[in-house]
Amino acid sequence: DAGVIQSPRHEVTEMGQEVTLRCKPISGHNSLFWYRQTMMRGLELLIYFNNNVPIDDSGMPEDRFSAKMPNASFSTLKIQPSEPRDSAVYFCASQPRPGLASNEQFFGPGTRLTVL
Amino acid sequence: GEDVEQSLFLSVREGDSSVINCTYTDSSSTYLYWYKQEPGAGLQLLTYIFSNMDMKQDQRLTVLLNKKDKHLSLRIADTQTGDSAIYFCAETPGGADGLTFGKGTHLIIQP
């Protein structure tokens, strides 16, 4: 298995532009998580899905952020319009199924976003 | 305050033991976790401990859990340069699916 796949690995854009981050979870995993990591705030949970349904989006910073999971093998995180303070590393993680004993999450390599 | 707290940096000499500490708030967490993040990579599960255990040992790693004080620690024996990474403590608040992570402890190895 290739693990969790994220694209692009790096994104540099200008303030005001739309940014779309993509994630392919591990096949067969039922839960998908989006995190943001910055030096100041550490690792923050933005939103997560169980069986493609958004369960908790309370971590999404504002309306400029949106996430979708149209099917079990694909999710997007969109920022529109982007701002310099959105610069961070965005991680996607998947988990086999809710309630599994170990609750292990498998992380992708992250997308480093820079908004100029 | 923060749900999971860790100190940001720990510096140790190569060959010494490293002890990374964490405090958490949710006493209903079923499992507590240590994740490792190497430079430029995502987090990887290092080890976890079930909440009814006090200790778990796995080769050079020892996890200690003090449930009364809500304190978790990770001891790495004979610390090597390859152990240089950020170590995250995490809990499962209220038994939820998601994890709550600490900000991570940067482990710095001195030669």
mmCIF file of C-alpha atoms in Angstrom:
data_model
loop_
_atom_site.group_PDB
_atom_site.id
_atom_site.type_symbol
_atom_site.label_atom_id
_atom_site.label_comp_id
_atom_site.label_asym_id
_atom_site.label_seq_id
_atom_site.Cartn_x
_atom_site.Cartn_y
_atom_site.Cartn_z
ATOM 1 C CA ASP A 1 0.000 0.000 0.000
ATOM 2 C CA ALA A 2 1.292 3.471 -0.897
ATOM 3 C CA GLY A 3 -0.010 5.007 2.281
ATOM 4 C CA VAL A 4 -1.912 8.276 2.446
ATOM 5 C CA ILE A 5 -1.203 10.350 -0.645
ATOM 6 C CA GLN A 6 -1.343 14.121 -0.646
ATOM 7 C CA SER A 7 -0.907 16.563 -3.490
ATOM 8 C CA PRO A 8 0.657 18.900 -4.160
ATOM 9 C CA ARG A 9 3.605 18.520 -1.785
ATOM 10 C CA HIS A 10 4.370 22.215 -2.029
ATOM 11 C CA GLU A 11 2.158 25.100 -3.052
ATOM 12 C CA VAL A 12 3.123 28.736 -3.358
ATOM 13 C CA THR A 13 0.364 31.164 -4.194
ATOM 14 C CA GLU A 14 -0.553 34.787 -3.893
ATOM 15 C CA MET A 15 -2.988 36.257 -1.426
ATOM 16 C CA GLY A 16 -6.541 36.103 -2.725
ATOM 17 C CA GLN A 17 -6.045 33.018 -4.857
ATOM 18 C CA GLU A 18 -7.987 29.806 -4.417
ATOM 19 C CA VAL A 19 -6.008 26.836 -3.122
ATOM 20 C CA THR A 20 -7.099 23.201 -3.324
ATOM 21 C CA LEU A 21 -5.315 20.483 -1.390
ATOM 22 C CA ARG A 22 -5.961 16.858 -2.213
ATOM 23 C CA CYS A 23 -5.833 13.639 -0.261
ATOM 24 C CA LYS A 24 -6.196 9.961 -1.074
ATOM 25 C CA PRO A 25 -6.627 7.880 2.092
ATOM 26 C CA ILE A 26 -5.477 4.318 2.514
ATOM 27 C CA SER A 27 -7.884 1.959 0.794
ATOM 28 C CA GLY A 28 -10.406 0.495 3.219
ATOM 29 C CA HIS A 29 -9.987 3.174 5.866
ATOM 30 C CA ASN A 30 -13.259 4.668 6.999
ATOM 31 C CA SER A 31 -12.151 7.911 8.646
ATOM 32 C CA LEU A 32 -10.236 10.828 7.218
ATOM 33 C CA PHE A 33 -8.778 13.794 9.071
ATOM 34 C CA TRP A 34 -7.386 17.152 7.961
ATOM 35 C CA TYR A 35 -4.814 18.855 10.209
ATOM 36 C CA ARG A 36 -2.844 22.079 9.996
ATOM 37 C CA GLN A 37 0.605 22.469 11.560
ATOM 38 C CA THR A 38 2.315 25.758 12.338
ATOM 39 C CA MET A 39 5.109 26.641 14.714
ATOM 40 C CA MET A 40 2.844 28.921 16.719
ATOM 41 C CA ARG A 41 -0.197 26.691 17.068
ATOM 42 C CA GLY A 42 1.255 23.216 16.666
ATOM 43 C CA LEU A 43 -0.995 20.551 15.135
ATOM 44 C CA GLU A 44 -4.656 21.511 14.852
ATOM 45 C CA LEU A 45 -7.520 19.273 13.760
ATOM 46 C CA LEU A 46 -9.553 21.096 11.119
ATOM 47 C CA ILE A 47 -12.226 18.560 10.175
ATOM 48 C CA TYR A 48 -12.810 14.835 10.001
ATOM 49 C CA PHE A 49 -15.058 12.472 8.079
ATOM 50 C CA ASN A 50 -16.451 9.035 8.889
ATOM 51 C CA ASN A 51 -17.649 7.078 5.866
ATOM 52 C CA ASN A 52 -17.404 10.246 3.735
ATOM 53 C CA VAL A 53 -19.669 12.216 6.089
ATOM 54 C CA PRO A 54 -18.251 15.275 7.889
ATOM 55 C CA ILE A 55 -18.500 14.628 11.627
ATOM 56 C CA ASP A 56 -16.736 17.550 13.261
ATOM 57 C CA ASP A 57 -15.694 20.729 11.462
ATOM 58 C CA SER A 58 -15.355 22.884 14.554
ATOM 59 C CA GLY A 59 -11.648 23.286 13.878
ATOM 60 C CA MET A 60 -12.145 24.931 10.501
ATOM 61 C CA PRO A 61 -10.872 28.459 11.113
ATOM 62 C CA GLU A 62 -13.413 30.399 9.041
ATOM 63 C CA ASP A 63 -15.740 30.283 6.071
ATOM 64 C CA ARG A 64 -12.855 30.627 3.671
ATOM 65 C CA PHE A 65 -12.063 26.983 4.434
ATOM 66 C CA SER A 66 -14.146 24.122 3.094
ATOM 67 C CA ALA A 67 -13.622 20.384 2.826
ATOM 68 C CA LYS A 68 -15.335 17.671 0.850
ATOM 69 C CA MET A 69 -15.154 13.927 0.586
ATOM 70 C CA PRO A 70 -17.144 12.913 -2.486
ATOM 71 C CA ASN A 71 -16.141 9.261 -2.191
ATOM 72 C CA ALA A 72 -14.143 6.919 0.010
ATOM 73 C CA SER A 73 -10.918 7.431 -1.899
ATOM 74 C CA PHE A 74 -10.682 11.193 -2.240
ATOM 75 C CA SER A 75 -10.952 14.362 -0.204
ATOM 76 C CA THR A 76 -10.205 18.031 -0.837
ATOM 77 C CA LEU A 77 -9.506 20.986 1.416
ATOM 78 C CA LYS A 78 -10.143 24.309 -0.261
ATOM 79 C CA ILE A 79 -9.163 27.806 0.847
ATOM 80 C CA GLN A 80 -10.827 30.667 -0.970
ATOM 81 C CA PRO A 81 -9.562 33.360 -0.842
ATOM 82 C CA SER A 82 -6.194 32.459 0.654
ATOM 83 C CA GLU A 83 -4.365 34.760 3.071
ATOM 84 C CA PRO A 84 -0.726 34.849 4.239
ATOM 85 C CA ARG A 85 -1.760 33.605 7.699
ATOM 86 C CA ASP A 86 -2.952 30.369 6.058
ATOM 87 C CA SER A 87 0.672 29.450 5.377
ATOM 88 C CA ALA A 88 1.278 26.130 7.120
ATOM 89 C CA VAL A 89 1.769 22.434 6.513
ATOM 90 C CA TYR A 90 -1.550 20.684 5.951
ATOM 91 C CA PHE A 91 -1.738 16.997 6.779
ATOM 92 C CA CYS A 92 -4.308 14.436 5.840
ATOM 93 C CA ALA A 93 -4.617 11.264 7.924
ATOM 94 C CA SER A 94 -6.779 8.183 7.642
ATOM 95 C CA GLN A 95 -7.879 5.649 10.212
ATOM 96 C CA PRO A 96 -9.157 2.100 9.625
ATOM 97 C CA ARG A 97 -12.559 2.453 11.224
ATOM 98 C CA PRO A 98 -14.101 4.312 14.141
ATOM 99 C CA GLY A 99 -13.813 2.608 17.453
ATOM 100 C CA LEU A 100 -10.949 0.353 16.498
ATOM 101 C CA ALA A 101 -8.937 -0.403 19.606
ATOM 102 C CA SER A 102 -5.706 1.301 18.763
ATOM 103 C CA ASN A 103 -7.229 4.337 16.966
ATOM 104 C CA GLU A 104 -4.009 4.646 15.006
ATOM 105 C CA GLN A 105 -4.027 7.365 12.391
ATOM 106 C CA PHE A 106 -1.859 7.128 9.313
ATOM 107 C CA PHE A 107 -0.529 10.451 8.116
ATOM 108 C CA GLY A 108 0.312 11.636 4.655
ATOM 109 C CA PRO A 109 3.537 13.543 3.951
ATOM 110 C CA GLY A 110 1.755 16.891 4.091
ATOM 111 C CA THR A 111 1.347 19.859 1.766
ATOM 112 C CA ARG A 112 3.469 22.883 2.572
ATOM 113 C CA LEU A 113 1.415 25.941 1.668
ATOM 114 C CA THR A 114 2.972 29.382 1.335
ATOM 115 C CA VAL A 115 0.682 32.332 0.672
ATOM 116 C CA LEU A 116 2.557 35.467 -0.353
ATOM 117 C CA GLY B 1 -5.999 25.869 28.764
ATOM 118 C CA GLU B 2 -4.516 23.340 26.386
ATOM 119 C CA ASP B 3 -5.925 19.808 26.465
ATOM 120 C CA VAL B 4 -2.522 18.195 26.033
ATOM 121 C CA GLU B 5 0.629 19.960 27.189
ATOM 122 C CA GLN B 6 4.253 19.230 26.436
ATOM 123 C CA SER B 7 7.440 21.199 26.693
ATOM 124 C CA LEU B 8 8.620 22.417 23.305
ATOM 125 C CA PHE B 9 12.277 21.375 23.405
ATOM 126 C CA LEU B 10 14.455 18.706 25.012
ATOM 127 C CA SER B 11 18.190 18.494 24.477
ATOM 128 C CA VAL B 12 20.139 15.344 25.409
ATOM 129 C CA ARG B 13 23.558 13.902 24.724
ATOM 130 C CA GLU B 14 23.895 10.947 22.408
ATOM 131 C CA GLY B 15 23.838 7.747 24.431
ATOM 132 C CA ASP B 16 21.897 9.249 27.344
ATOM 133 C CA SER B 17 18.234 8.574 28.073
ATOM 134 C CA SER B 18 15.581 11.030 26.911
ATOM 135 C CA VAL B 19 12.424 11.544 28.912
ATOM 136 C CA ILE B 20 9.602 13.425 27.241
ATOM 137 C CA ASN B 21 6.702 14.410 29.458
ATOM 138 C CA CYS B 22 3.069 15.169 28.714
ATOM 139 C CA THR B 23 0.000 16.101 30.716
ATOM 140 C CA TYR B 24 -3.525 15.607 29.458
ATOM 141 C CA THR B 25 -6.955 16.571 30.707
ATOM 142 C CA ASP B 26 -9.486 13.949 29.648
ATOM 143 C CA SER B 27 -9.614 11.130 32.174
ATOM 144 C CA SER B 28 -11.924 9.147 29.884
ATOM 145 C CA SER B 29 -9.247 8.722 27.220
ATOM 146 C CA THR B 30 -9.086 5.020 26.496
ATOM 147 C CA TYR B 31 -5.692 5.127 24.861
ATOM 148 C CA LEU B 32 -2.803 7.556 24.980
ATOM 149 C CA TYR B 33 -0.321 7.826 22.171
ATOM 150 C CA TRP B 34 3.143 8.902 21.214
ATOM 151 C CA TYR B 35 3.700 9.911 17.609
ATOM 152 C CA LYS B 36 7.026 10.762 15.997
ATOM 153 C CA GLN B 37 7.539 13.302 13.221
ATOM 154 C CA GLU B 38 10.814 13.295 11.349
ATOM 155 C CA PRO B 39 11.860 16.371 9.342
ATOM 156 C CA GLY B 40 9.730 16.914 6.253
ATOM 157 C CA ALA B 41 7.426 13.990 7.001
ATOM 158 C CA GLY B 42 4.052 13.290 8.513
ATOM 159 C CA LEU B 43 3.489 11.825 11.952
ATOM 160 C CA GLN B 44 3.950 8.129 12.588
ATOM 161 C CA LEU B 45 2.607 6.188 15.526
ATOM 162 C CA LEU B 46 5.489 5.263 17.792
ATOM 163 C CA THR B 47 3.650 3.522 20.603
ATOM 164 C CA TYR B 48 0.455 3.666 22.612
ATOM 165 C CA ILE B 49 -0.734 2.596 26.028
ATOM 166 C CA PHE B 50 -4.126 1.455 27.211
ATOM 167 C CA SER B 51 -5.454 3.577 30.044
ATOM 168 C CA ASN B 52 -5.584 0.698 32.555
ATOM 169 C CA MET B 53 -1.844 0.084 32.226
ATOM 170 C CA ASP B 54 0.914 1.831 34.163
ATOM 171 C CA MET B 55 3.806 0.962 31.950
ATOM 172 C CA LYS B 56 4.593 -0.370 28.539
ATOM 173 C CA GLN B 57 8.031 -1.290 27.268
ATOM 174 C CA ASP B 58 9.070 -1.824 23.678
ATOM 175 C CA GLN B 59 12.806 -2.230 23.069
ATOM 176 C CA ARG B 60 14.378 1.175 23.813
ATOM 177 C CA LEU B 61 11.020 2.810 24.518
ATOM 178 C CA THR B 62 9.280 2.891 27.892
ATOM 179 C CA VAL B 63 5.919 4.560 28.379
ATOM 180 C CA LEU B 64 4.775 5.444 31.876
ATOM 181 C CA LEU B 65 1.222 6.472 32.673
ATOM 182 C CA ASN B 66 0.124 8.099 35.904
ATOM 183 C CA LYS B 67 -3.624 8.222 35.502
ATOM 184 C CA LYS B 68 -4.225 9.966 38.812
ATOM 185 C CA ASP B 69 -2.044 12.906 37.778
ATOM 186 C CA LYS B 70 -2.928 12.579 34.076
ATOM 187 C CA HIS B 71 0.753 12.401 33.259
ATOM 188 C CA LEU B 72 2.317 10.439 30.440
ATOM 189 C CA SER B 73 6.000 10.062 29.721
ATOM 190 C CA LEU B 74 8.131 8.532 26.997
ATOM 191 C CA ARG B 75 11.629 7.351 27.840
ATOM 192 C CA ILE B 76 14.072 6.598 25.045
ATOM 193 C CA ALA B 77 17.093 4.660 26.248
ATOM 194 C CA ASP B 78 20.513 5.095 24.616
ATOM 195 C CA THR B 79 19.350 8.037 22.505
ATOM 196 C CA GLN B 80 20.742 8.018 18.966
ATOM 197 C CA THR B 81 21.000 10.726 16.314
ATOM 198 C CA GLY B 82 18.181 8.996 14.434
ATOM 199 C CA ASP B 83 15.876 9.733 17.353
ATOM 200 C CA SER B 84 16.064 13.434 16.518
ATOM 201 C CA ALA B 85 12.460 14.376 15.721
ATOM 202 C CA ILE B 86 9.346 15.987 17.126
ATOM 203 C CA TYR B 87 7.423 13.766 19.530
ATOM 204 C CA PHE B 88 3.698 14.290 19.967
ATOM 205 C CA CYS B 89 1.572 13.099 22.838
ATOM 206 C CA ALA B 90 -2.094 12.499 21.965
ATOM 207 C CA GLU B 91 -5.295 11.489 23.735
ATOM 208 C CA THR B 92 -8.731 10.408 22.610
ATOM 209 C CA PRO B 93 -11.019 12.947 24.266
ATOM 210 C CA GLY B 94 -14.269 11.425 25.446
ATOM 211 C CA GLY B 95 -13.529 8.299 23.453
ATOM 212 C CA ALA B 96 -14.082 10.246 20.248
ATOM 213 C CA ASP B 97 -12.668 9.154 16.939
ATOM 214 C CA GLY B 98 -10.274 12.023 16.597
ATOM 215 C CA LEU B 99 -7.079 12.553 18.544
ATOM 216 C CA THR B 100 -6.074 15.656 20.431
ATOM 217 C CA PHE B 101 -2.379 16.278 20.016
ATOM 218 C CA GLY B 102 0.035 18.270 22.105
ATOM 219 C CA LYS B 103 2.187 20.847 20.370
ATOM 220 C CA GLY B 104 5.081 18.413 20.187
ATOM 221 C CA THR B 105 8.500 18.221 21.831
ATOM 222 C CA HIS B 106 11.537 18.817 19.632
ATOM 223 C CA LEU B 107 14.185 16.278 20.714
ATOM 224 C CA ILE B 108 17.669 17.625 20.002
ATOM 225 C CA ILE B 109 20.615 15.259 20.181
ATOM 226 C CA GLN B 110 24.022 16.626 21.092
ATOM 227 C CA PRO B 111 27.085 14.650 19.970
#
